[in-house]
Structure formats: C-alpha cells, structure tokens
Tab-separated table of C-alpha atoms and ligand atoms in Angstrom:
chain	number	residue	atom	x	y	z
A	1	MET	CA	134.348	117.717	111.331
A	2	ILE	CA	131.232	119.674	110.358
A	3	ASP	CA	131.420	118.550	106.723
A	4	THR	CA	131.442	114.951	107.807
A	5	LEU	CA	128.427	115.235	110.125
A	6	LYS	CA	126.014	113.936	107.529
A	7	ASN	CA	128.207	110.884	107.198
A	8	THR	CA	127.956	110.024	110.866
A	9	ARG	CA	127.669	106.325	110.116
A	10	ASN	CA	131.181	106.262	108.729
A	11	LEU	CA	132.801	108.320	111.459
A	12	PRO	CA	135.404	106.430	113.473
A	13	ASP	CA	134.757	105.798	117.155
A	14	SER	CA	137.165	108.570	118.122
A	15	ALA	CA	135.178	111.194	116.187
A	16	LEU	CA	131.888	110.045	117.750
A	17	GLN	CA	133.460	110.279	121.193
A	18	GLU	CA	134.661	113.771	120.346
A	19	LEU	CA	131.163	114.852	119.289
A	20	LEU	CA	129.819	113.602	122.616
A	21	GLU	CA	132.528	115.158	124.776
A	22	SER	CA	133.475	118.333	122.935
A	23	THR	CA	133.309	121.633	124.822
A	24	ASP	CA	132.865	123.466	121.525
A	25	ALA	CA	129.299	124.807	121.851
A	26	ALA	CA	129.194	125.903	118.198
A	27	LEU	CA	130.029	122.393	117.047
A	28	ALA	CA	127.323	120.917	119.307
A	29	GLN	CA	124.771	123.389	117.922
A	30	ARG	CA	125.781	122.608	114.352
A	31	LEU	CA	125.341	118.909	115.098
A	32	LYS	CA	121.773	119.467	116.362
A	33	ASP	CA	120.887	121.821	113.496
A	34	THR	CA	122.156	119.324	110.930
A	35	ALA	CA	120.106	116.564	112.568
A	36	ARG	CA	116.975	118.736	112.508
A	37	GLU	CA	117.593	119.532	108.838
A	38	VAL	CA	117.934	115.840	107.967
A	39	CYS	CA	114.837	115.029	110.028
A	40	LEU	CA	112.765	117.608	108.159
A	41	LYS	CA	114.022	116.340	104.827
A	42	VAL	CA	113.572	112.627	105.506
A	43	LYS	CA	110.625	112.484	107.931
A	44	GLY	CA	108.886	115.731	107.016
A	45	PRO	CA	107.663	118.474	109.342
A	46	GLU	CA	105.190	116.373	111.315
A	47	VAL	CA	105.840	115.584	114.970
A	48	LEU	CA	104.205	112.232	115.718
A	49	ILE	CA	102.230	112.005	118.966
A	50	ARG	CA	101.922	108.672	120.754
A	51	GLY	CA	99.506	107.855	123.565
A	52	LEU	CA	101.387	106.309	126.476
A	53	ILE	CA	99.356	104.057	128.744
A	54	GLU	CA	101.321	102.946	131.809
A	55	TRP	CA	99.545	99.654	132.131
A	56	SER	CA	101.049	98.160	135.311
A	57	ASN	CA	103.854	98.736	137.799
A	58	VAL	CA	103.978	95.113	138.914
A	59	CYS	CA	107.391	93.751	137.936
A	60	ARG	CA	109.274	90.502	138.507
A	61	ASN	CA	112.630	92.171	137.896
A	62	ASP	CA	114.897	94.069	140.207
A	63	CYS	CA	116.834	96.389	137.876
A	64	LEU	CA	119.040	98.507	140.111
A	65	TYR	CA	118.027	101.850	138.564
A	66	CYS	CA	114.288	101.399	138.338
A	67	GLY	CA	111.650	102.849	140.650
A	68	ILE	CA	109.205	99.982	140.044
A	69	ARG	CA	111.793	97.259	140.764
A	70	ARG	CA	110.349	94.333	142.654
A	71	SER	CA	112.071	94.995	145.969
A	72	ARG	CA	111.456	98.740	146.205
A	73	GLU	CA	109.345	99.413	149.241
A	74	GLY	CA	106.455	101.814	149.378
A	75	VAL	CA	105.355	101.322	145.759
A	76	VAL	CA	101.580	100.931	145.587
A	77	ARG	CA	101.210	98.331	142.866
A	78	TYR	CA	98.440	98.534	140.260
A	79	THR	CA	97.441	96.951	136.980
A	80	LEU	CA	94.872	98.655	134.755
A	81	THR	CA	91.757	96.659	134.000
A	82	PRO	CA	90.814	95.979	130.379
A	83	GLU	CA	88.048	98.591	130.730
A	84	GLN	CA	90.513	101.213	131.962
A	85	ILE	CA	92.902	100.429	129.096
A	86	LEU	CA	90.117	100.757	126.536
A	87	GLN	CA	89.040	104.064	128.079
A	88	CYS	CA	92.619	105.360	127.760
A	89	CYS	CA	92.663	104.305	124.088
A	90	ASP	CA	89.311	106.015	123.500
A	91	ARG	CA	90.606	109.238	125.044
A	92	ALA	CA	93.767	109.142	122.974
A	93	TRP	CA	91.873	108.319	119.775
A	94	ASN	CA	89.401	111.146	120.376
A	95	ASP	CA	92.330	113.529	120.770
A	96	GLY	CA	93.561	112.434	117.333
A	97	VAL	CA	96.316	110.206	118.688
A	98	PRO	CA	96.249	106.974	116.640
A	99	THR	CA	99.119	105.129	118.350
A	100	PHE	CA	98.692	103.483	121.732
A	101	VAL	CA	101.775	102.475	123.692
A	102	LEU	CA	101.101	99.997	126.480
A	103	GLN	CA	104.059	99.959	128.832
A	104	GLY	CA	104.567	98.196	132.126
A	105	GLY	CA	106.628	96.085	134.450
A	106	GLU	CA	107.749	92.659	133.300
A	107	ASN	CA	105.049	90.230	134.279
A	108	PRO	CA	104.494	87.406	131.781
A	109	ALA	CA	101.294	86.023	133.345
A	110	ALA	CA	99.623	89.430	133.333
A	111	ALA	CA	101.006	90.155	129.853
A	112	LYS	CA	99.306	86.974	128.647
A	113	SER	CA	96.009	88.224	130.020
A	114	LEU	CA	96.404	91.303	127.784
A	115	ILE	CA	95.854	89.240	124.634
A	116	PRO	CA	92.034	89.712	124.551
A	117	THR	CA	92.434	93.435	125.300
A	118	VAL	CA	94.880	93.863	122.440
A	119	ARG	CA	92.414	92.021	120.207
A	120	GLU	CA	89.606	94.332	121.323
A	121	ILE	CA	91.703	97.470	120.683
A	122	ARG	CA	92.563	96.143	117.213
A	123	GLU	CA	88.857	95.517	116.477
A	124	ARG	CA	87.826	98.975	117.659
A	125	TYR	CA	90.651	100.767	115.867
A	126	PRO	CA	91.733	98.770	112.819
A	127	SER	CA	94.036	101.549	111.638
A	128	ALA	CA	95.716	102.322	114.978
A	129	ALA	CA	99.264	101.318	115.823
A	130	ILE	CA	99.448	99.191	118.958
A	131	THR	CA	102.851	99.365	120.587
A	132	LEU	CA	103.836	97.184	123.513
A	133	SER	CA	106.673	97.683	125.987
A	134	LEU	CA	106.372	94.842	128.462
A	135	GLY	CA	109.926	93.614	128.829
A	136	GLU	CA	111.317	90.159	128.107
A	137	LEU	CA	108.547	87.643	127.503
A	138	PRO	CA	108.448	84.079	126.171
A	139	PHE	CA	108.711	84.122	122.381
A	140	GLU	CA	105.305	82.377	122.040
A	141	LEU	CA	103.734	85.266	123.928
A	142	TYR	CA	105.335	87.843	121.620
A	143	ALA	CA	103.861	85.846	118.739
A	144	ALA	CA	100.401	85.596	120.359
A	145	LEU	CA	100.294	89.343	121.090
A	146	LYS	CA	101.324	90.016	117.502
A	147	GLU	CA	98.604	87.725	116.222
A	148	ALA	CA	96.077	89.548	118.451
A	149	GLY	CA	96.921	92.811	116.700
A	150	ALA	CA	99.989	94.411	118.288
A	151	ASN	CA	102.428	95.657	115.689
A	152	ARG	CA	105.233	97.496	117.483
A	153	TYR	CA	107.427	96.676	120.477
A	154	LEU	CA	109.845	98.780	122.492
A	155	LEU	CA	112.581	96.954	124.367
A	156	ARG	CA	115.521	99.138	125.273
A	157	HIS	CA	118.797	97.257	125.429
A	158	GLU	CA	119.831	99.758	128.223
A	159	THR	CA	123.566	99.359	127.496
A	160	ALA	CA	125.461	97.445	124.825
A	161	ASN	CA	128.351	96.504	127.073
A	162	PRO	CA	127.829	93.122	128.793
A	163	GLU	CA	129.850	94.023	131.924
A	164	HIS	CA	128.099	97.361	132.253
A	165	TYR	CA	124.759	95.600	131.720
A	166	ALA	CA	125.626	93.185	134.539
A	167	SER	CA	126.388	96.108	136.862
A	168	LEU	CA	122.939	97.631	136.263
A	169	HIS	CA	120.953	94.422	136.692
A	170	PRO	CA	120.707	91.619	139.239
A	171	ALA	CA	122.379	88.261	138.653
A	172	GLY	CA	120.276	86.243	136.252
A	173	MET	CA	119.585	89.095	133.806
A	174	HIS	CA	121.818	89.057	130.748
A	175	LEU	CA	122.339	91.380	127.814
A	176	GLU	CA	122.325	88.350	125.515
A	177	SER	CA	118.755	87.391	126.523
A	178	ARG	CA	117.556	90.929	125.970
A	179	LEU	CA	119.176	91.064	122.535
A	180	ALA	CA	117.703	87.670	121.673
A	181	CYS	CA	114.254	89.129	122.452
A	182	ILE	CA	114.930	92.186	120.281
A	183	ARG	CA	115.991	89.975	117.369
A	184	GLU	CA	112.962	87.716	117.818
A	185	LEU	CA	110.592	90.705	117.872
A	186	LYS	CA	112.079	91.866	114.573
A	187	ARG	CA	111.807	88.382	113.135
A	188	LEU	CA	108.126	88.221	114.094
A	189	GLY	CA	107.539	91.373	112.097
A	190	TYR	CA	107.132	93.867	114.914
A	191	GLU	CA	108.397	97.364	114.276
A	192	THR	CA	111.040	97.190	116.942
A	193	GLY	CA	112.569	99.809	119.193
A	194	MET	CA	115.712	99.726	121.272
A	195	GLY	CA	117.806	102.290	123.122
A	196	MET	CA	119.768	103.058	126.230
A	197	MET	CA	119.816	105.175	129.342
A	198	VAL	CA	122.319	107.997	129.125
A	199	GLY	CA	124.628	108.529	132.095
A	200	SER	CA	123.661	105.439	134.042
A	201	PRO	CA	126.145	104.620	136.838
A	202	GLY	CA	129.486	103.404	135.482
A	203	GLN	CA	128.755	104.343	131.853
A	204	THR	CA	131.598	105.786	129.789
A	205	THR	CA	131.528	107.658	126.478
A	206	ARG	CA	133.133	104.557	125.005
A	207	ASN	CA	130.026	102.583	126.136
A	208	LEU	CA	127.784	105.076	124.328
A	209	VAL	CA	129.735	104.509	121.122
A	210	GLU	CA	129.224	100.771	121.680
A	211	ASP	CA	125.479	101.483	121.921
A	212	LEU	CA	125.572	103.268	118.572
A	213	ARG	CA	127.513	100.417	116.960
A	214	LEU	CA	125.108	97.815	118.341
A	215	MET	CA	122.175	99.761	116.941
A	216	GLN	CA	123.911	99.978	113.560
A	217	GLU	CA	124.121	96.209	113.639
A	218	VAL	CA	120.498	95.582	114.668
A	219	SER	CA	118.975	98.467	112.708
A	220	PRO	CA	115.910	99.237	114.856
A	221	HIS	CA	112.821	101.023	113.506
A	222	MET	CA	112.547	103.125	116.665
A	223	ILE	CA	115.126	104.364	119.153
A	224	GLY	CA	114.237	105.538	122.652
A	225	ILE	CA	116.867	107.093	124.875
A	226	GLY	CA	116.720	109.222	127.985
A	227	PRO	CA	118.995	110.347	130.776
A	228	PHE	CA	119.313	108.166	133.853
A	229	ILE	CA	117.575	109.855	136.808
A	230	PRO	CA	118.124	108.467	140.311
A	231	GLN	CA	115.136	107.224	142.253
A	232	GLU	CA	114.901	107.161	146.040
A	233	GLY	CA	114.825	103.715	147.599
A	234	THR	CA	116.848	102.115	144.765
A	235	PRO	CA	120.513	101.049	144.969
A	236	PHE	CA	121.395	103.957	142.657
A	237	GLU	CA	119.581	106.644	144.643
A	238	ASN	CA	122.759	108.620	145.339
A	239	TYR	CA	124.230	108.563	141.852
A	240	PRO	CA	124.109	111.726	139.729
A	241	ALA	CA	121.622	112.011	136.885
A	242	GLY	CA	122.808	111.681	133.291
A	243	SER	CA	123.397	114.746	131.164
A	244	ALA	CA	120.586	116.345	129.151
A	245	GLU	CA	123.180	117.828	126.776
A	246	THR	CA	124.737	114.425	126.055
A	247	THR	CA	121.227	113.051	125.486
A	248	LEU	CA	120.522	115.814	122.952
A	249	ARG	CA	123.793	115.177	121.133
A	250	LEU	CA	122.977	111.467	120.992
A	251	LEU	CA	119.516	112.238	119.600
A	252	ALA	CA	121.227	114.275	116.887
A	253	ILE	CA	123.835	111.612	116.117
A	254	MET	CA	121.109	108.952	115.965
A	255	ARG	CA	119.040	111.004	113.532
A	256	LEU	CA	122.087	111.332	111.293
A	257	MET	CA	122.938	107.631	111.610
A	258	PHE	CA	119.352	106.359	111.292
A	259	PRO	CA	117.572	109.008	109.209
A	260	GLU	CA	114.366	106.956	108.852
A	261	ALA	CA	114.010	105.906	112.496
A	262	ASN	CA	111.227	107.168	114.735
A	263	ILE	CA	112.965	108.791	117.672
A	264	PRO	CA	111.050	110.224	120.651
A	265	ALA	CA	112.076	113.149	122.796
A	266	THR	CA	111.368	111.339	126.041
A	267	THR	CA	109.791	112.192	129.368
A	268	ALA	CA	113.096	111.566	131.186
A	269	LEU	CA	114.714	114.280	129.071
A	270	ALA	CA	111.819	116.642	129.843
A	271	THR	CA	112.131	115.810	133.541
A	272	LEU	CA	115.740	117.042	133.605
A	273	LEU	CA	115.382	119.866	131.120
A	274	PRO	CA	112.360	122.194	131.082
A	275	GLY	CA	110.960	122.180	127.541
A	276	GLY	CA	113.013	119.058	126.885
A	277	LYS	CA	110.495	117.458	124.536
A	278	GLN	CA	110.503	120.477	122.237
A	279	ILE	CA	114.272	120.902	122.521
A	280	GLY	CA	114.650	117.205	121.660
A	281	ILE	CA	112.604	117.785	118.492
A	282	LEU	CA	114.962	120.615	117.561
A	283	ALA	CA	117.891	118.186	117.946
A	284	GLY	CA	116.449	115.609	115.534
A	285	ALA	CA	113.735	113.676	117.403
A	286	ASN	CA	110.332	113.364	115.681
A	287	VAL	CA	108.071	111.707	118.273
A	288	ILE	CA	106.463	112.848	121.513
A	289	MET	CA	104.647	110.648	123.993
A	290	ASN	CA	101.541	112.023	125.677
A	291	VAL	CA	100.578	110.309	128.898
A	292	TYR	CA	97.054	108.808	128.918
A	293	THR	CA	97.420	106.762	132.113
A	294	PRO	CA	94.445	107.443	134.435
A	295	ILE	CA	95.308	110.319	136.798
A	296	THR	CA	94.657	108.070	139.805
A	297	GLU	CA	97.487	105.685	138.860
A	298	ARG	CA	99.995	108.020	137.220
A	299	LYS	CA	102.088	108.797	140.283
A	300	LYS	CA	102.471	105.088	140.981
A	301	TYR	CA	104.387	104.521	137.738
A	302	ASP	CA	107.319	106.031	139.503
A	303	LEU	CA	110.337	105.026	137.396
A	304	TYR	CA	112.556	107.913	138.553
A	305	LYS	CA	112.469	110.946	140.787
A	306	GLY	CA	110.358	113.897	139.705
A	307	LYS	CA	108.983	112.185	136.566
A	308	THR	CA	106.962	114.794	134.730
A	309	ASP	CA	103.636	113.794	133.255
A	310	VAL	CA	103.381	116.490	130.625
B	401	LIG	N1	109.493	96.524	131.741
B	401	LIG	C1	109.690	97.196	130.476
B	401	LIG	C2	109.553	98.679	130.593
B	401	LIG	C3	110.587	99.259	131.496
B	401	LIG	S1	110.351	100.940	131.980
B	401	LIG	C4	111.022	96.776	129.915
B	401	LIG	O1	111.714	96.005	130.550
B	401	LIG	O2	111.323	97.185	128.811
B	401	LIG	C5	110.850	101.776	130.530
B	401	LIG	C6	112.250	102.351	130.529
B	401	LIG	O3	112.414	103.286	131.580
B	401	LIG	C7	113.370	101.365	130.759
B	401	LIG	O4	113.666	100.665	129.588
B	401	LIG	C8	114.515	102.248	131.235
B	401	LIG	O5	115.387	102.588	130.167
B	401	LIG	C9	113.802	103.510	131.745
B	401	LIG	N2	114.120	103.756	133.151
B	401	LIG	C10	113.892	102.960	134.216
B	401	LIG	N3	114.397	103.505	135.354
B	401	LIG	C11	114.958	104.676	134.992
B	401	LIG	C12	115.659	105.702	135.693
B	401	LIG	N4	115.906	105.623	136.998
B	401	LIG	N5	116.073	106.784	134.988
B	401	LIG	C13	115.838	106.882	133.672
B	401	LIG	N6	115.201	105.943	132.952
B	401	LIG	C14	114.766	104.849	133.592
C-alpha cells in the first residue's frame, strides 16, 4: 500500500476507502508524511496566506447545515459597505497578504452591487488576487465580476452524490446546477475551487470517494474541505461533527492526487482540532486563511458552532 501512495490517482476505490477507514495509525502517518513531501517538492516550502473577508451573512438559501441559512432565527444580518471592504483589503495588503477572499451568503442583487468595489480593489492593487465565494450566481454576473477584476472563485460542490446533496439542501437546489456553475467559472477563466464538507449527515466513505472522482473529472485549481460542525438552530443541530482525522487523510490524498492544487487547512478543521491549520499543513495543505472581517461583524458570520477566528 505504502509504495503505491504516490500513485493515488490510480488507486481503485477500495484502496481509497481503506486509506480513509484504516485503523493502522502508522499507515495514516505515512500517508500524511508522503503528502507533505510531495507538497514541498511540487509547491515549495512557502505557506500561502489569504485574507478572508466575510462580506455578508444575508443569504437566499436554506442549506440545512448552515448557520447563516435564510430561516435561522437570531442571526443579526449584515453586509459590509464598500468602504469597509476596502479597509479590510488595505489591512491585509499592509500585512503582506496579497490575496483577498470575499465570501458571503448567496445574494445575487447584492453581489451585483459588488462590481464597482471589485473594480476599485483591482485598481488599487493591480497585482493582488481577488477571490470570490458568493455561491451560485447568474452566469452574466460571474462574467461581469471577472471583467471587473476578480480572478478566482470558490464554490464547494459540498457532496458529489446527487441523493446526498438533496438531503443536505432544500427542494429546488440541485447538484447539477452547482456543477454547471463550477464548469462555467472555469470556462470564464477563473481559477476555480471546489470541495466538500467531511462527515456531513448521511455521508458515507463511498461518498467521499465519489467526491475524489468528481474532482479528478473537473480538475479544480483549488480544493477546500473541512469537517461538518453542527450549528444550533439548524435542522442538523443534533448531528455529530465530522472527523478531523478523516479530514487530514483527505487533505493528504488530495495533495497526492492533485499535486499542483492550492489546498487550504481550513478554519473548520482548526475549530475541531487545536492547531488544526498547522497540522493540516503537515498533512499536505499549503494555504491558510487569515480572517480580516471587521471585529464588529465577525461573530455574525456564524456558519457553525464555535467557529474560531484565528
Ligand atoms: N454562499 C457561499 C459560501 C458558503 S459558506 C456558497 O454557497 O458557496 C462557505 C462554506 O462553509 C460552505 O461551502 C460549506 O461547505 C461550509 N459550511 C457551511 N456550514 C457549515 C457547517 N455547519 N459545518 C462546516 N462547514 C460548513
């Protein structure tokens, strides 16, 4: 098994499942070490720091897992003003962080109003990367945001299995539409990210292998994954959180499958596992997101319980 780790792409489904489920701690460690080795060789020693700006928690969707879902009560809704966004970018830039990630609830009208702000950020920082993560938007809007200067987009597919997808989302949301968006973003020339939650309710190891196969097919530039963490006041509040260990093994497998991809060690991982961002780097991730959301709004971007902001 160990000899074949570097050939993860060609492993059969059964071997991938075994890597994810094995109780052999030495094998799991070897997997992470091999991923780290490949990461150092292919991506070099640098850990890339991104500046995360949680732009708005207003959302039209009602995803069953999410703490900013439309119907969750008690969420104080906010949307950063253009001035606040630019201040966040300035702070990040002055810290030496040249990539701004604007993330928020899915809200096409408000996303449209971001076009001039994106243009302004691009003018101020011609060399910065501007990453958006604003959900499923009309294709013309993706194109207009790209034209204004955005160059990367994160849109997790959440799960590659259509039935599982349907069980995590309200009627009217479909895996096919999400995948159509991901393909369109790639076509428009965005560096495109996808990924899934690990351990979301009803997920099986078989589903995780389906996620890996889907990503092999789409070939994303970036892959973001994190454990599911229940949030109070959502339909999934009483489900157990996903496993940090499985998340780490997936990070390692993804590094071996997609050596060139930019893969963050995410906040959700760090929320479950103290030191999780650093431990994720040791398992093959090469990106860390620093939060630049104004302190006054941070707690309101309440995706899951206990979300850490370091
Ligand atoms: N509206 C954007 C951004 C969503 S929030 C979009 O649709 O892409 C960013 C990510 O947080 C989601 O893609 C999801 O994978 C993750 N997330 C949401 N709720 C979560 C929870 N309870 N536990 C772990 N991750 C969660």
